[in-house]
Amino acid sequence: MDEETYLAIDGDDVGQRLEYLILTNKIETLKSFSQSIDNTIDWLARKLLELPTVSLIFCGGDNILAVSK
């Protein structure tokens, strides 16, 4: 029987940081922060997919869910 291992990544404090930037009207910083999150999640997803046993189940926002056999 093949055993599966799940990997879950969640950017815990991202929502609080976004809320702070919105409430303090730091729109340019908000844009930069958002792009940084997108770039990091995309990079990490690509790295995971380079592993032959890994499949992505979900990738969006600041979250990744992957499975490996």
mmCIF file of N, CA and C in Angstrom:
data_model
loop_
_atom_site.group_PDB
_atom_site.id
_atom_site.type_symbol
_atom_site.label_atom_id
_atom_site.label_comp_id
_atom_site.label_asym_id
_atom_site.label_seq_id
_atom_site.Cartn_x
_atom_site.Cartn_y
_atom_site.Cartn_z
ATOM 1 N N MET A 1 0.839 -1.193 0.000
ATOM 2 C CA MET A 1 0.000 0.000 0.000
ATOM 3 C C MET A 1 0.882 1.253 0.000
ATOM 4 N N ASP A 2 0.591 2.196 -0.900
ATOM 5 C CA ASP A 2 1.333 3.450 -0.959
ATOM 6 C C ASP A 2 0.794 4.417 0.087
ATOM 7 N N GLU A 3 1.702 4.910 0.906
ATOM 8 C CA GLU A 3 1.308 5.871 1.929
ATOM 9 C C GLU A 3 1.425 7.279 1.362
ATOM 10 N N GLU A 4 0.476 8.131 1.682
ATOM 11 C CA GLU A 4 0.499 9.515 1.220
ATOM 12 C C GLU A 4 0.828 10.440 2.383
ATOM 13 N N THR A 5 1.621 11.441 2.079
ATOM 14 C CA THR A 5 1.951 12.472 3.049
ATOM 15 C C THR A 5 1.422 13.795 2.501
ATOM 16 N N TYR A 6 0.724 14.540 3.355
ATOM 17 C CA TYR A 6 0.160 15.828 2.949
ATOM 18 C C TYR A 6 1.003 16.965 3.507
ATOM 19 N N LEU A 7 1.137 17.996 2.706
ATOM 20 C CA LEU A 7 1.855 19.197 3.094
ATOM 21 C C LEU A 7 0.899 20.376 2.961
ATOM 22 N N ALA A 8 0.669 21.059 4.066
ATOM 23 C CA ALA A 8 -0.216 22.228 4.056
ATOM 24 C C ALA A 8 0.588 23.454 4.494
ATOM 25 N N ILE A 9 0.514 24.502 3.695
ATOM 26 C CA ILE A 9 1.197 25.755 4.006
ATOM 27 C C ILE A 9 0.148 26.852 4.022
ATOM 28 N N ASP A 10 0.145 27.623 5.114
ATOM 29 C CA ASP A 10 -0.825 28.706 5.267
ATOM 30 C C ASP A 10 -0.101 29.913 5.855
ATOM 31 N N GLY A 11 -0.148 31.027 5.152
ATOM 32 C CA GLY A 11 0.453 32.257 5.650
ATOM 33 C C GLY A 11 -0.419 32.851 6.745
ATOM 34 N N ASP A 12 -0.181 32.460 7.983
ATOM 35 C CA ASP A 12 -1.058 32.776 9.103
ATOM 36 C C ASP A 12 -1.365 34.255 9.304
ATOM 37 N N ASP A 13 -0.364 35.094 9.278
ATOM 38 C CA ASP A 13 -0.564 36.503 9.615
ATOM 39 C C ASP A 13 -0.732 37.406 8.403
ATOM 40 N N VAL A 14 -0.892 36.827 7.239
ATOM 41 C CA VAL A 14 -1.002 37.628 6.018
ATOM 42 C C VAL A 14 -2.248 38.507 6.053
ATOM 43 N N GLY A 15 -3.365 37.956 6.463
ATOM 44 C CA GLY A 15 -4.610 38.728 6.519
ATOM 45 C C GLY A 15 -4.506 39.932 7.431
ATOM 46 N N GLN A 16 -3.875 39.760 8.574
ATOM 47 C CA GLN A 16 -3.701 40.875 9.513
ATOM 48 C C GLN A 16 -2.819 41.963 8.911
ATOM 49 N N ARG A 17 -1.773 41.539 8.219
ATOM 50 C CA ARG A 17 -0.876 42.510 7.586
ATOM 51 C C ARG A 17 -1.607 43.280 6.485
ATOM 52 N N LEU A 18 -2.390 42.562 5.672
ATOM 53 C CA LEU A 18 -3.168 43.222 4.618
ATOM 54 C C LEU A 18 -4.159 44.219 5.220
ATOM 55 N N GLU A 19 -4.843 43.798 6.273
ATOM 56 C CA GLU A 19 -5.813 44.688 6.933
ATOM 57 C C GLU A 19 -5.125 45.954 7.443
ATOM 58 N N TYR A 20 -3.967 45.797 8.072
ATOM 59 C CA TYR A 20 -3.225 46.949 8.572
ATOM 60 C C TYR A 20 -2.866 47.912 7.441
ATOM 61 N N LEU A 21 -2.351 47.375 6.349
ATOM 62 C CA LEU A 21 -1.954 48.224 5.219
ATOM 63 C C LEU A 21 -3.151 48.941 4.599
ATOM 64 N N ILE A 22 -4.295 48.278 4.556
ATOM 65 C CA ILE A 22 -5.507 48.917 4.033
ATOM 66 C C ILE A 22 -5.959 50.035 4.965
ATOM 67 N N LEU A 23 -6.031 49.732 6.259
ATOM 68 C CA LEU A 23 -6.521 50.714 7.227
ATOM 69 C C LEU A 23 -5.601 51.925 7.365
ATOM 70 N N THR A 24 -4.323 51.739 7.104
ATOM 71 C CA THR A 24 -3.380 52.855 7.189
ATOM 72 C C THR A 24 -3.121 53.494 5.827
ATOM 73 N N ASN A 25 -3.888 53.065 4.827
ATOM 74 C CA ASN A 25 -3.850 53.639 3.480
ATOM 75 C C ASN A 25 -2.454 53.580 2.844
ATOM 76 N N LYS A 26 -1.759 52.484 3.084
ATOM 77 C CA LYS A 26 -0.430 52.281 2.501
ATOM 78 C C LYS A 26 -0.579 51.400 1.262
ATOM 79 N N ILE A 27 -1.176 51.971 0.239
ATOM 80 C CA ILE A 27 -1.575 51.223 -0.951
ATOM 81 C C ILE A 27 -0.366 50.693 -1.727
ATOM 82 N N GLU A 28 0.671 51.493 -1.890
ATOM 83 C CA GLU A 28 1.854 51.015 -2.625
ATOM 84 C C GLU A 28 2.533 49.871 -1.876
ATOM 85 N N THR A 29 2.612 49.978 -0.562
ATOM 86 C CA THR A 29 3.182 48.893 0.241
ATOM 87 C C THR A 29 2.303 47.658 0.147
ATOM 88 N N LEU A 30 1.000 47.849 0.137
ATOM 89 C CA LEU A 30 0.045 46.751 -0.006
ATOM 90 C C LEU A 30 0.253 46.030 -1.333
ATOM 91 N N LYS A 31 0.410 46.791 -2.415
ATOM 92 C CA LYS A 31 0.645 46.187 -3.730
ATOM 93 C C LYS A 31 1.937 45.372 -3.726
ATOM 94 N N SER A 32 2.980 45.928 -3.156
ATOM 95 C CA SER A 32 4.275 45.254 -3.095
ATOM 96 C C SER A 32 4.199 43.989 -2.242
ATOM 97 N N PHE A 33 3.539 44.083 -1.119
ATOM 98 C CA PHE A 33 3.365 42.939 -0.221
ATOM 99 C C PHE A 33 2.580 41.828 -0.914
ATOM 100 N N SER A 34 1.513 42.191 -1.583
ATOM 101 C CA SER A 34 0.689 41.226 -2.305
ATOM 102 C C SER A 34 1.489 40.524 -3.398
ATOM 103 N N GLN A 35 2.272 41.284 -4.161
ATOM 104 C CA GLN A 35 3.097 40.708 -5.222
ATOM 105 C C GLN A 35 4.152 39.770 -4.641
ATOM 106 N N SER A 36 4.699 40.138 -3.496
ATOM 107 C CA SER A 36 5.698 39.307 -2.832
ATOM 108 C C SER A 36 5.101 37.952 -2.425
ATOM 109 N N ILE A 37 3.878 37.982 -1.908
ATOM 110 C CA ILE A 37 3.191 36.739 -1.533
ATOM 111 C C ILE A 37 2.951 35.882 -2.768
ATOM 112 N N ASP A 38 2.430 36.494 -3.817
ATOM 113 C CA ASP A 38 2.181 35.758 -5.069
ATOM 114 C C ASP A 38 3.454 35.111 -5.598
ATOM 115 N N ASN A 39 4.539 35.883 -5.634
ATOM 116 C CA ASN A 39 5.803 35.371 -6.142
ATOM 117 C C ASN A 39 6.327 34.211 -5.300
ATOM 118 N N THR A 40 6.226 34.344 -3.994
ATOM 119 C CA THR A 40 6.723 33.300 -3.096
ATOM 120 C C THR A 40 5.916 32.022 -3.215
ATOM 121 N N ILE A 41 4.597 32.134 -3.240
ATOM 122 C CA ILE A 41 3.744 30.945 -3.366
ATOM 123 C C ILE A 41 3.962 30.280 -4.720
ATOM 124 N N ASP A 42 4.068 31.065 -5.782
ATOM 125 C CA ASP A 42 4.345 30.504 -7.110
ATOM 126 C C ASP A 42 5.684 29.773 -7.129
ATOM 127 N N TRP A 43 6.714 30.378 -6.550
ATOM 128 C CA TRP A 43 8.042 29.767 -6.506
ATOM 129 C C TRP A 43 7.997 28.444 -5.739
ATOM 130 N N LEU A 44 7.350 28.467 -4.571
ATOM 131 C CA LEU A 44 7.283 27.258 -3.755
ATOM 132 C C LEU A 44 6.503 26.151 -4.463
ATOM 133 N N ALA A 45 5.416 26.497 -5.119
ATOM 134 C CA ALA A 45 4.634 25.506 -5.866
ATOM 135 C C ALA A 45 5.472 24.890 -6.975
ATOM 136 N N ARG A 46 6.232 25.708 -7.698
ATOM 137 C CA ARG A 46 7.100 25.182 -8.766
ATOM 138 C C ARG A 46 8.151 24.236 -8.198
ATOM 139 N N LYS A 47 8.738 24.596 -7.065
ATOM 140 C CA LYS A 47 9.741 23.745 -6.428
ATOM 141 C C LYS A 47 9.131 22.412 -6.000
ATOM 142 N N LEU A 48 7.952 22.450 -5.432
ATOM 143 C CA LEU A 48 7.281 21.210 -5.027
ATOM 144 C C LEU A 48 7.001 20.316 -6.234
ATOM 145 N N LEU A 49 6.581 20.931 -7.335
ATOM 146 C CA LEU A 49 6.261 20.147 -8.529
ATOM 147 C C LEU A 49 7.491 19.556 -9.207
ATOM 148 N N GLU A 50 8.668 20.044 -8.855
ATOM 149 C CA GLU A 50 9.898 19.442 -9.366
ATOM 150 C C GLU A 50 10.164 18.084 -8.728
ATOM 151 N N LEU A 51 9.539 17.829 -7.595
ATOM 152 C CA LEU A 51 9.695 16.544 -6.919
ATOM 153 C C LEU A 51 8.784 15.527 -7.597
ATOM 154 N N PRO A 52 9.318 14.388 -7.999
ATOM 155 C CA PRO A 52 8.548 13.446 -8.820
ATOM 156 C C PRO A 52 7.323 12.846 -8.141
ATOM 157 N N THR A 53 7.274 12.849 -6.824
ATOM 158 C CA THR A 53 6.142 12.211 -6.138
ATOM 159 C C THR A 53 5.098 13.201 -5.632
ATOM 160 N N VAL A 54 5.285 14.477 -5.914
ATOM 161 C CA VAL A 54 4.393 15.508 -5.352
ATOM 162 C C VAL A 54 3.360 15.955 -6.375
ATOM 163 N N SER A 55 2.125 16.090 -5.903
ATOM 164 C CA SER A 55 1.032 16.666 -6.688
ATOM 165 C C SER A 55 0.411 17.793 -5.880
ATOM 166 N N LEU A 56 0.111 18.895 -6.556
ATOM 167 C CA LEU A 56 -0.592 19.997 -5.888
ATOM 168 C C LEU A 56 -2.085 19.719 -5.895
ATOM 169 N N ILE A 57 -2.711 19.907 -4.760
ATOM 170 C CA ILE A 57 -4.163 19.786 -4.643
ATOM 171 C C ILE A 57 -4.787 21.174 -4.730
ATOM 172 N N PHE A 58 -4.143 22.138 -4.064
ATOM 173 C CA PHE A 58 -4.650 23.508 -4.033
ATOM 174 C C PHE A 58 -3.472 24.455 -3.927
ATOM 175 N N CYS A 59 -3.544 25.556 -4.665
ATOM 176 C CA CYS A 59 -2.532 26.600 -4.569
ATOM 177 C C CYS A 59 -3.213 27.928 -4.878
ATOM 178 N N GLY A 60 -3.334 28.776 -3.876
ATOM 179 C CA GLY A 60 -3.966 30.066 -4.085
ATOM 180 C C GLY A 60 -3.816 30.954 -2.869
ATOM 181 N N GLY A 61 -3.815 32.242 -3.107
ATOM 182 C CA GLY A 61 -3.670 33.179 -1.999
ATOM 183 C C GLY A 61 -2.356 32.945 -1.303
ATOM 184 N N ASP A 62 -2.406 32.655 -0.018
ATOM 185 C CA ASP A 62 -1.195 32.352 0.747
ATOM 186 C C ASP A 62 -1.203 30.898 1.218
ATOM 187 N N ASN A 63 -1.862 30.033 0.437
ATOM 188 C CA ASN A 63 -2.029 28.637 0.835
ATOM 189 C C ASN A 63 -1.576 27.670 -0.255
ATOM 190 N N ILE A 64 -0.989 26.571 0.198
ATOM 191 C CA ILE A 64 -0.654 25.456 -0.673
ATOM 192 C C ILE A 64 -1.050 24.175 0.043
ATOM 193 N N LEU A 65 -1.660 23.265 -0.684
ATOM 194 C CA LEU A 65 -1.919 21.921 -0.186
ATOM 195 C C LEU A 65 -1.398 20.965 -1.233
ATOM 196 N N ALA A 66 -0.462 20.101 -0.822
ATOM 197 C CA ALA A 66 0.166 19.158 -1.736
ATOM 198 C C ALA A 66 0.133 17.771 -1.117
ATOM 199 N N VAL A 67 0.293 16.765 -1.953
ATOM 200 C CA VAL A 67 0.350 15.381 -1.487
ATOM 201 C C VAL A 67 1.549 14.713 -2.147
ATOM 202 N N SER A 68 2.189 13.848 -1.384
ATOM 203 C CA SER A 68 3.329 13.101 -1.890
ATOM 204 C C SER A 68 3.128 11.623 -1.571
ATOM 205 N N LYS A 69 3.487 10.764 -2.510
ATOM 206 C CA LYS A 69 3.409 9.317 -2.264
ATOM 207 C C LYS A 69 4.762 8.797 -1.863
#
